[in-house]
mmCIF file of C-alpha atoms and ligand atoms in Angstrom:
data_model
loop_
_atom_site.group_PDB
_atom_site.id
_atom_site.type_symbol
_atom_site.label_atom_id
_atom_site.label_comp_id
_atom_site.label_asym_id
_atom_site.label_seq_id
_atom_site.Cartn_x
_atom_site.Cartn_y
_atom_site.Cartn_z
ATOM 1 C CA UNK A 1 -58.956 9.858 10.206
ATOM 2 C CA UNK A 2 -58.361 9.953 13.959
ATOM 3 C CA UNK A 3 -54.742 10.942 13.585
ATOM 4 C CA UNK A 4 -54.136 14.253 11.800
ATOM 5 C CA UNK A 5 -50.548 15.451 12.479
ATOM 6 C CA UNK A 6 -51.317 18.660 10.581
ATOM 7 C CA UNK A 7 -53.465 19.883 13.523
ATOM 8 C CA UNK A 8 -50.216 20.456 15.415
ATOM 9 C CA UNK A 9 -48.939 22.670 12.620
ATOM 10 C CA UNK A 10 -51.974 24.865 12.099
ATOM 11 C CA UNK A 11 -50.645 28.208 13.361
ATOM 12 C CA UNK A 12 -47.315 29.883 14.130
ATOM 13 C CA UNK A 13 -48.029 29.827 17.866
ATOM 14 C CA UNK A 14 -48.861 26.111 17.912
ATOM 15 C CA UNK A 15 -45.789 25.359 15.831
ATOM 16 C CA UNK A 16 -43.581 27.389 18.160
ATOM 17 C CA UNK A 17 -45.113 25.786 21.274
ATOM 18 C CA UNK A 18 -44.440 22.289 19.969
ATOM 19 C CA UNK A 19 -40.878 22.905 18.833
ATOM 20 C CA UNK A 20 -38.672 19.972 19.848
ATOM 21 C CA UNK A 21 -35.371 21.686 19.195
ATOM 22 C CA UNK A 22 -34.598 25.242 20.169
ATOM 23 C CA UNK A 23 -31.429 27.004 19.146
ATOM 24 C CA UNK A 24 -30.354 30.144 21.000
ATOM 25 C CA UNK A 25 -27.442 32.536 20.415
ATOM 26 C CA UNK A 26 -26.081 31.382 23.785
ATOM 27 C CA UNK A 27 -25.495 27.910 22.293
ATOM 28 C CA UNK A 28 -23.037 29.290 19.761
ATOM 29 C CA UNK A 29 -19.281 29.834 19.872
ATOM 30 C CA UNK A 30 -17.912 32.422 17.463
ATOM 31 C CA UNK A 31 -14.437 31.796 15.939
ATOM 32 C CA UNK A 32 -12.259 34.886 15.466
ATOM 33 C CA UNK A 33 -8.936 35.201 13.621
ATOM 34 C CA UNK A 34 -6.494 37.458 15.423
ATOM 35 C CA UNK A 35 -3.477 39.224 13.855
ATOM 36 C CA UNK A 36 -0.560 40.899 15.584
ATOM 37 C CA UNK A 37 -0.176 44.663 15.330
ATOM 38 C CA UNK A 38 -2.545 47.282 14.064
ATOM 39 C CA UNK A 39 -3.234 46.134 10.498
ATOM 40 C CA UNK A 40 -6.752 46.819 9.340
ATOM 41 C CA UNK A 41 -9.204 43.980 8.850
ATOM 42 C CA UNK A 42 -8.167 41.744 5.960
ATOM 43 C CA UNK A 43 -10.766 39.624 4.192
ATOM 44 C CA UNK A 44 -10.295 35.884 3.662
ATOM 45 C CA UNK A 45 -11.180 35.084 0.071
ATOM 46 C CA UNK A 46 -12.590 31.630 0.723
ATOM 47 C CA UNK A 47 -14.470 32.784 3.854
ATOM 48 C CA UNK A 48 -16.634 35.698 2.717
ATOM 49 C CA UNK A 49 -17.677 37.919 5.616
ATOM 50 C CA UNK A 50 -14.894 36.641 7.901
ATOM 51 C CA UNK A 51 -11.798 38.790 8.519
ATOM 52 C CA UNK A 52 -8.393 38.577 10.096
ATOM 53 C CA UNK A 53 -8.692 41.168 12.855
ATOM 54 C CA UNK A 54 -6.339 43.112 15.082
ATOM 55 C CA UNK A 55 -6.959 43.222 18.809
ATOM 56 C CA UNK A 56 -9.035 46.417 18.728
ATOM 57 C CA UNK A 57 -11.263 45.051 15.978
ATOM 58 C CA UNK A 58 -11.634 41.744 17.841
ATOM 59 C CA UNK A 59 -12.738 43.739 20.889
ATOM 60 C CA UNK A 60 -15.329 45.604 18.839
ATOM 61 C CA UNK A 61 -16.607 42.352 17.381
ATOM 62 C CA UNK A 62 -16.894 40.813 20.861
ATOM 63 C CA UNK A 63 -18.785 43.849 22.131
ATOM 64 C CA UNK A 64 -21.332 43.576 19.305
ATOM 65 C CA UNK A 65 -21.747 39.826 19.763
ATOM 66 C CA UNK A 66 -22.219 40.037 23.538
ATOM 67 C CA UNK A 67 -25.092 42.483 22.960
ATOM 68 C CA UNK A 68 -26.588 39.914 20.601
ATOM 69 C CA UNK A 69 -26.337 37.112 23.155
ATOM 70 C CA UNK A 70 -23.183 35.359 21.909
ATOM 71 C CA UNK A 71 -20.640 35.382 24.730
ATOM 72 C CA UNK A 72 -18.246 32.542 23.930
ATOM 73 C CA UNK A 73 -15.418 32.963 21.457
ATOM 74 C CA UNK A 74 -12.651 30.757 20.107
ATOM 75 C CA UNK A 75 -9.620 32.739 19.025
ATOM 76 C CA UNK A 76 -7.140 31.560 16.375
ATOM 77 C CA UNK A 77 -3.844 33.408 15.900
ATOM 78 C CA UNK A 78 -2.402 34.299 12.487
ATOM 79 C CA UNK A 79 1.327 33.744 12.996
ATOM 80 C CA UNK A 80 3.973 35.446 10.843
ATOM 81 C CA UNK A 81 6.335 33.074 9.013
ATOM 82 C CA UNK A 82 9.342 34.433 10.973
ATOM 83 C CA UNK A 83 7.835 33.124 14.233
ATOM 84 C CA UNK A 84 7.287 29.600 12.950
ATOM 85 C CA UNK A 85 9.767 26.830 13.679
ATOM 86 C CA UNK A 86 9.888 23.048 13.963
ATOM 87 C CA UNK A 87 9.030 22.969 17.660
ATOM 88 C CA UNK A 88 6.428 25.757 17.627
ATOM 89 C CA UNK A 89 8.259 27.492 20.492
ATOM 90 C CA UNK A 90 6.539 30.841 19.861
ATOM 91 C CA UNK A 91 3.262 29.197 20.951
ATOM 92 C CA UNK A 92 4.282 29.405 24.620
ATOM 93 C CA UNK A 93 6.745 32.283 24.439
ATOM 94 C CA UNK A 94 5.986 35.248 26.700
ATOM 95 C CA UNK A 95 6.337 37.381 23.541
ATOM 96 C CA UNK A 96 3.390 35.645 21.843
ATOM 97 C CA UNK A 97 0.805 38.331 21.006
ATOM 98 C CA UNK A 98 -1.958 35.711 21.244
ATOM 99 C CA UNK A 99 -1.296 35.247 24.957
ATOM 100 C CA UNK A 100 -1.151 39.010 25.555
ATOM 101 C CA UNK A 101 -4.436 39.352 23.687
ATOM 102 C CA UNK A 102 -6.150 36.696 25.828
ATOM 103 C CA UNK A 103 -5.055 38.565 28.946
ATOM 104 C CA UNK A 104 -6.339 41.888 27.643
ATOM 105 C CA UNK A 105 -9.630 40.512 26.372
ATOM 106 C CA UNK A 106 -10.386 38.834 29.687
ATOM 107 C CA UNK A 107 -9.652 42.125 31.437
ATOM 108 C CA UNK A 108 -11.882 44.088 29.049
ATOM 109 C CA UNK A 109 -14.673 41.496 29.073
ATOM 110 C CA UNK A 110 -14.542 39.545 32.329
ATOM 111 C CA UNK A 111 -17.974 38.020 31.701
ATOM 112 C CA UNK A 112 -17.191 36.299 28.373
ATOM 113 C CA UNK A 113 -15.886 32.774 27.898
ATOM 114 C CA UNK A 114 -12.719 32.503 25.836
ATOM 115 C CA UNK A 115 -11.576 29.302 24.222
ATOM 116 C CA UNK A 116 -8.164 28.631 22.663
ATOM 117 C CA UNK A 117 -6.780 26.308 20.049
ATOM 118 C CA UNK A 118 -4.119 23.865 21.196
ATOM 119 C CA UNK A 119 -2.215 22.439 18.238
ATOM 120 C CA UNK A 120 1.167 23.138 16.677
ATOM 121 C CA UNK A 121 0.057 23.923 13.125
ATOM 122 C CA UNK A 122 -0.258 27.736 13.202
ATOM 123 C CA UNK A 123 3.207 27.920 14.804
ATOM 124 C CA UNK A 124 4.917 25.048 13.032
ATOM 125 C CA UNK A 125 7.212 25.522 10.042
ATOM 126 C CA UNK A 126 5.995 22.076 8.939
ATOM 127 C CA UNK A 127 2.325 23.064 9.150
ATOM 128 C CA UNK A 128 1.425 19.942 11.110
ATOM 129 C CA UNK A 129 -0.418 19.693 14.423
ATOM 130 C CA UNK A 130 2.380 17.590 15.896
ATOM 131 C CA UNK A 131 6.164 17.533 15.831
ATOM 132 C CA UNK A 132 7.637 16.232 12.566
ATOM 133 C CA UNK A 133 10.757 14.051 12.796
ATOM 134 C CA UNK A 134 12.101 12.447 9.618
ATOM 135 C CA UNK A 135 8.830 13.067 7.849
ATOM 136 C CA UNK A 136 6.773 11.459 10.592
ATOM 137 C CA UNK A 137 4.335 13.195 12.938
ATOM 138 C CA UNK A 138 5.504 11.875 16.282
ATOM 139 C CA UNK A 139 3.003 11.514 19.094
ATOM 140 C CA UNK A 140 4.669 11.371 22.510
ATOM 141 C CA UNK A 141 7.256 14.072 21.814
ATOM 142 C CA UNK A 142 4.392 16.403 20.836
ATOM 143 C CA UNK A 143 2.556 16.100 24.165
ATOM 144 C CA UNK A 144 4.901 18.284 26.286
ATOM 145 C CA UNK A 145 4.749 21.017 23.631
ATOM 146 C CA UNK A 146 0.937 20.969 23.650
ATOM 147 C CA UNK A 147 0.907 21.038 27.440
ATOM 148 C CA UNK A 148 3.272 24.034 27.543
ATOM 149 C CA UNK A 149 0.950 25.803 25.124
ATOM 150 C CA UNK A 150 -2.113 25.003 27.246
ATOM 151 C CA UNK A 151 -0.457 26.101 30.511
ATOM 152 C CA UNK A 152 0.707 29.362 28.882
ATOM 153 C CA UNK A 153 -2.862 30.013 27.724
ATOM 154 C CA UNK A 154 -4.178 29.207 31.191
ATOM 155 C CA UNK A 155 -1.710 31.691 32.703
ATOM 156 C CA UNK A 156 -3.056 34.293 30.290
ATOM 157 C CA UNK A 157 -6.570 33.638 31.587
ATOM 158 C CA UNK A 158 -8.184 31.323 29.056
ATOM 159 C CA UNK A 159 -11.429 29.672 30.225
ATOM 160 C CA UNK A 160 -11.405 26.624 27.932
ATOM 161 C CA UNK A 161 -8.469 25.051 26.097
ATOM 162 C CA UNK A 162 -9.322 23.293 22.854
ATOM 163 C CA UNK A 163 -6.830 20.618 21.845
ATOM 164 C CA UNK A 164 -7.459 20.200 18.103
ATOM 165 C CA UNK A 165 -4.308 18.199 17.352
ATOM 166 C CA UNK A 166 -5.585 14.588 17.640
ATOM 167 C CA UNK A 167 -2.447 13.223 19.312
ATOM 168 C CA UNK A 168 -3.119 10.165 21.489
ATOM 169 C CA UNK A 169 -3.186 10.840 25.216
ATOM 170 C CA UNK A 170 -3.080 14.610 24.943
ATOM 171 C CA UNK A 171 -6.204 15.323 26.963
ATOM 172 C CA UNK A 172 -4.850 13.461 29.997
ATOM 173 C CA UNK A 173 -1.392 14.947 29.564
ATOM 174 C CA UNK A 174 -2.752 18.503 29.332
ATOM 175 C CA UNK A 175 -5.148 17.921 32.269
ATOM 176 C CA UNK A 176 -2.271 16.774 34.489
ATOM 177 C CA UNK A 177 -0.048 19.712 33.570
ATOM 178 C CA UNK A 178 -2.882 22.211 34.073
ATOM 179 C CA UNK A 179 -3.666 20.750 37.487
ATOM 180 C CA UNK A 180 0.008 20.679 38.467
ATOM 181 C CA UNK A 181 0.086 24.406 37.759
ATOM 182 C CA UNK A 182 -3.068 25.052 39.808
ATOM 183 C CA UNK A 183 -5.342 25.554 36.817
ATOM 184 C CA UNK A 184 -7.908 23.006 37.953
ATOM 185 C CA UNK A 185 -10.709 25.359 36.841
ATOM 186 C CA UNK A 186 -9.560 25.606 33.235
ATOM 187 C CA UNK A 187 -11.822 23.404 31.103
ATOM 188 C CA UNK A 188 -10.875 21.148 28.215
ATOM 189 C CA UNK A 189 -13.082 20.975 25.148
ATOM 190 C CA UNK A 190 -11.523 18.092 23.299
ATOM 191 C CA UNK A 191 -11.668 17.760 19.537
ATOM 192 C CA UNK A 192 -12.687 14.161 20.133
ATOM 193 C CA UNK A 193 -13.793 12.987 16.712
ATOM 194 C CA UNK A 194 -11.901 15.239 14.348
ATOM 195 C CA UNK A 195 -11.899 13.867 10.840
ATOM 196 C CA UNK A 196 -9.258 14.270 8.123
ATOM 197 C CA UNK A 197 -11.639 16.457 6.156
ATOM 198 C CA UNK A 198 -11.343 18.514 2.994
ATOM 199 C CA UNK A 199 -13.713 21.058 4.564
ATOM 200 C CA UNK A 200 -10.887 22.787 6.503
ATOM 201 C CA UNK A 201 -9.466 24.407 3.341
ATOM 202 C CA UNK A 202 -10.668 27.999 3.930
ATOM 203 C CA UNK A 203 -9.463 27.914 7.566
ATOM 204 C CA UNK A 204 -5.968 26.983 6.395
ATOM 205 C CA UNK A 205 -6.140 29.885 3.913
ATOM 206 C CA UNK A 206 -7.021 32.201 6.792
ATOM 207 C CA UNK A 207 -4.016 31.161 8.889
ATOM 208 C CA UNK A 208 -1.715 30.087 6.080
ATOM 209 C CA UNK A 209 -1.329 26.869 8.061
ATOM 210 C CA UNK A 210 -1.665 24.099 5.467
ATOM 211 C CA UNK A 211 0.812 21.196 5.911
ATOM 212 C CA UNK A 212 4.026 21.818 3.990
ATOM 213 C CA UNK A 213 4.096 18.164 3.017
ATOM 214 C CA UNK A 214 1.806 15.175 3.310
ATOM 215 C CA UNK A 215 -1.634 15.246 4.911
ATOM 216 C CA UNK A 216 -3.137 14.801 8.379
ATOM 217 C CA UNK A 217 -4.454 11.276 7.901
ATOM 218 C CA UNK A 218 -2.157 9.599 10.431
ATOM 219 C CA UNK A 219 -3.704 11.624 13.256
ATOM 220 C CA UNK A 220 -7.116 12.918 12.160
ATOM 221 C CA UNK A 221 -9.824 10.283 11.779
ATOM 222 C CA UNK A 222 -10.839 8.437 8.637
ATOM 223 C CA UNK A 223 -14.225 9.766 7.409
ATOM 224 C CA UNK A 224 -15.363 6.143 7.007
ATOM 225 C CA UNK A 225 -15.264 5.474 10.714
ATOM 226 C CA UNK A 226 -17.984 5.881 13.291
ATOM 227 C CA UNK A 227 -17.313 3.196 15.923
ATOM 228 C CA UNK A 228 -13.829 4.624 16.292
ATOM 229 C CA UNK A 229 -15.438 7.904 17.426
ATOM 230 C CA UNK A 230 -16.817 5.999 20.433
ATOM 231 C CA UNK A 231 -13.320 4.804 21.237
ATOM 232 C CA UNK A 232 -11.957 8.357 21.072
ATOM 233 C CA UNK A 233 -14.878 9.570 23.221
ATOM 234 C CA UNK A 234 -14.266 6.927 25.892
ATOM 235 C CA UNK A 235 -10.578 7.880 26.054
ATOM 236 C CA UNK A 236 -11.271 11.606 26.303
ATOM 237 C CA UNK A 237 -13.776 10.967 29.086
ATOM 238 C CA UNK A 238 -11.253 8.876 31.037
ATOM 239 C CA UNK A 239 -8.593 11.515 30.463
ATOM 240 C CA UNK A 240 -10.711 14.295 31.962
ATOM 241 C CA UNK A 241 -12.307 16.153 29.049
ATOM 242 C CA UNK A 242 -15.206 18.440 30.003
ATOM 243 C CA UNK A 243 -16.858 18.715 26.589
ATOM 244 C CA UNK A 244 -16.493 16.417 23.574
ATOM 245 C CA UNK A 245 -16.431 17.807 20.063
ATOM 246 C CA UNK A 246 -17.241 16.383 16.642
ATOM 247 C CA UNK A 247 -15.709 18.095 13.633
ATOM 248 C CA UNK A 248 -16.811 18.837 10.899
ATOM 249 C CA UNK A 249 -20.532 18.934 11.663
ATOM 250 C CA UNK A 250 -22.681 18.597 8.569
ATOM 251 C CA UNK A 251 -21.202 15.490 6.980
ATOM 252 C CA UNK A 252 -20.937 13.968 10.471
ATOM 253 C CA UNK A 253 -24.399 14.470 11.985
ATOM 254 C CA UNK A 254 -24.576 10.720 12.632
ATOM 255 C CA UNK A 255 -21.399 10.918 14.713
ATOM 256 C CA UNK A 256 -22.795 13.855 16.724
ATOM 257 C CA UNK A 257 -25.914 11.803 17.401
ATOM 258 C CA UNK A 258 -23.903 8.742 18.374
ATOM 259 C CA UNK A 259 -21.741 10.609 20.883
ATOM 260 C CA UNK A 260 -24.773 12.369 22.371
ATOM 261 C CA UNK A 261 -26.465 8.997 22.929
ATOM 262 C CA UNK A 262 -23.368 7.456 24.460
ATOM 263 C CA UNK A 263 -21.913 10.121 26.706
ATOM 264 C CA UNK A 264 -23.033 12.117 29.704
ATOM 265 C CA UNK A 265 -20.671 14.932 28.718
ATOM 266 C CA UNK A 266 -21.939 17.917 26.720
ATOM 267 C CA UNK A 267 -21.362 17.553 22.987
ATOM 268 C CA UNK A 268 -20.041 20.320 20.762
ATOM 269 C CA UNK A 269 -19.939 20.364 16.974
ATOM 270 C CA UNK A 270 -17.670 22.475 14.774
ATOM 271 C CA UNK A 271 -19.514 23.769 11.737
ATOM 272 C CA UNK A 272 -16.225 24.280 9.879
ATOM 273 C CA UNK A 273 -14.962 26.805 7.371
ATOM 274 C CA UNK A 274 -15.754 24.788 4.229
ATOM 275 C CA UNK A 275 -19.317 24.204 5.391
ATOM 276 C CA UNK A 276 -19.733 27.938 5.884
ATOM 277 C CA UNK A 277 -18.122 28.772 2.530
ATOM 278 C CA UNK A 278 -20.374 26.328 0.699
ATOM 279 C CA UNK A 279 -23.563 27.986 1.961
ATOM 280 C CA UNK A 280 -22.204 31.501 1.503
ATOM 281 C CA UNK A 281 -21.303 30.733 -2.113
ATOM 282 C CA UNK A 282 -24.708 29.293 -2.975
ATOM 283 C CA UNK A 283 -26.454 32.263 -1.344
ATOM 284 C CA UNK A 284 -24.206 34.800 -3.070
ATOM 285 C CA UNK A 285 -25.271 33.205 -6.353
ATOM 286 C CA UNK A 286 -28.911 33.578 -5.434
ATOM 287 C CA UNK A 287 -29.381 29.789 -5.459
ATOM 288 C CA UNK A 288 -30.326 29.564 -1.782
ATOM 289 C CA UNK A 289 -31.913 32.012 0.658
ATOM 290 C CA UNK A 290 -29.385 32.866 3.387
ATOM 291 C CA UNK A 291 -31.856 33.849 6.102
ATOM 292 C CA UNK A 292 -33.628 30.516 5.703
ATOM 293 C CA UNK A 293 -30.800 28.103 4.954
ATOM 294 C CA UNK A 294 -28.387 29.373 7.628
ATOM 295 C CA UNK A 295 -30.699 28.823 10.655
ATOM 296 C CA UNK A 296 -31.986 25.537 9.207
ATOM 297 C CA UNK A 297 -28.404 24.305 8.926
ATOM 298 C CA UNK A 298 -27.537 25.222 12.515
ATOM 299 C CA UNK A 299 -30.790 23.734 13.768
ATOM 300 C CA UNK A 300 -29.955 20.417 12.092
ATOM 301 C CA UNK A 301 -26.689 20.260 14.018
ATOM 302 C CA UNK A 302 -28.505 20.987 17.288
ATOM 303 C CA UNK A 303 -31.206 18.429 16.499
ATOM 304 C CA UNK A 304 -28.570 15.783 15.803
ATOM 305 C CA UNK A 305 -27.414 16.190 19.405
ATOM 306 C CA UNK A 306 -24.969 19.082 19.645
ATOM 307 C CA UNK A 307 -25.378 21.149 22.797
ATOM 308 C CA UNK A 308 -23.059 23.832 21.463
ATOM 309 C CA UNK A 309 -21.988 24.779 17.959
ATOM 310 C CA UNK A 310 -18.797 26.506 16.904
ATOM 311 C CA UNK A 311 -19.783 28.436 13.804
ATOM 312 C CA UNK A 312 -18.795 31.385 11.612
ATOM 313 C CA UNK A 313 -22.550 32.028 11.337
ATOM 314 C CA UNK A 314 -22.821 32.906 15.050
ATOM 315 C CA UNK A 315 -23.061 36.681 14.627
ATOM 316 C CA UNK A 316 -25.450 36.473 11.672
ATOM 317 C CA UNK A 317 -27.636 33.942 13.458
ATOM 318 C CA UNK A 318 -27.821 36.105 16.578
ATOM 319 C CA UNK A 319 -28.625 39.184 14.483
ATOM 320 C CA UNK A 320 -31.425 37.341 12.722
ATOM 321 C CA UNK A 321 -32.646 35.883 16.017
ATOM 322 C CA UNK A 322 -32.945 39.371 17.474
ATOM 323 C CA UNK A 323 -34.756 40.643 14.372
ATOM 324 C CA UNK A 324 -37.288 37.794 14.461
ATOM 325 C CA UNK A 325 -37.859 37.916 18.225
ATOM 326 C CA UNK A 326 -38.169 41.663 18.751
HETATM 327 C C1 PBG B 1 -5.920 23.366 13.693
HETATM 328 C C2 PBG B 1 -7.374 23.514 13.380
HETATM 329 C C3 PBG B 1 -8.002 23.365 12.126
HETATM 330 C C4 PBG B 1 -9.320 23.794 12.297
HETATM 331 C C5 PBG B 1 -9.468 24.167 13.635
HETATM 332 N N1 PBG B 1 -8.249 23.975 14.306
HETATM 333 C C6 PBG B 1 -7.475 22.945 10.812
HETATM 334 C C7 PBG B 1 -6.828 21.638 10.627
HETATM 335 O O1 PBG B 1 -6.902 20.733 11.464
HETATM 336 O O2 PBG B 1 -6.192 21.486 9.595
HETATM 337 C C8 PBG B 1 -10.352 23.841 11.202
HETATM 338 C C9 PBG B 1 -11.508 24.776 11.420
HETATM 339 C C10 PBG B 1 -12.290 25.115 10.209
HETATM 340 O O3 PBG B 1 -12.082 24.587 9.099
HETATM 341 O O4 PBG B 1 -13.173 25.971 10.339
HETATM 342 N N2 PBG B 1 -5.527 22.204 14.292
#
């Protein structure tokens, strides 16, 4: 045999040298769930190891992660029922603790990158990402609300806004409003191909944000569709998105690959709550080895074409990375 591929696998150093895909802690974005007030960390049953944290605990978590090489965070607010209403007005109210927290965190950690969520669901009494009128999730009337939310977050100092709502035209609408308010440097990471997935269950438990009626299928994408992701990507590009996201990640590796091949923008993938829970559960049962399966999973997302990964594994991956490389 002239060709013996095994020669390139014969030692750890050769294998490391010839690695095609490299995943670093700096490629990861760590989602954090923020609560108002001083309540102590409360566990989320379907997301083992993830907690709803008050601002001080979020700060501590950020400090630990930064030391481990993870410096980008996406923050999701847990909103009390009394602050929810049909028009999600608390989302841009000056009294919103989420906005105060962004301001404080950016002051405490000027070097980190903070990303927000732009969608009505945590603030909406209907639990939908858009405004509900007569049982319908209306598109155009939702856009000004999303833009107000984004501008309020920009005023608080957010680095990247993350519209996760899947309304048509929202990236362009938000971009225009941000620019009008002199926030030309605030980036948009668009949830470009966000599927109507059953893997968001644990996240909705964390925020108590499940739709009060119906589902999200008239705005989130049909899991059958791939070509449509190209259409969404083209629109987000035209509308001024800086980074395109595919969500979830694991069942949609083909979509990640497709967008990477067809766009010059960086591609992000959201390794969502249900994907995390699935692996955690199997490992807790002793069926899979966490320290092996977790990095292999993240690597697969990177190899498919994701430049950055939003993942609840970020801290654990970075901890393991440090252990292996020191
Ligand atoms: C809200 C939003 C959701 C997630 C991120 N932003 C839930 C949804 O669309 O219902 C899901 C994240 C996860 O499951 O980890 N628009």
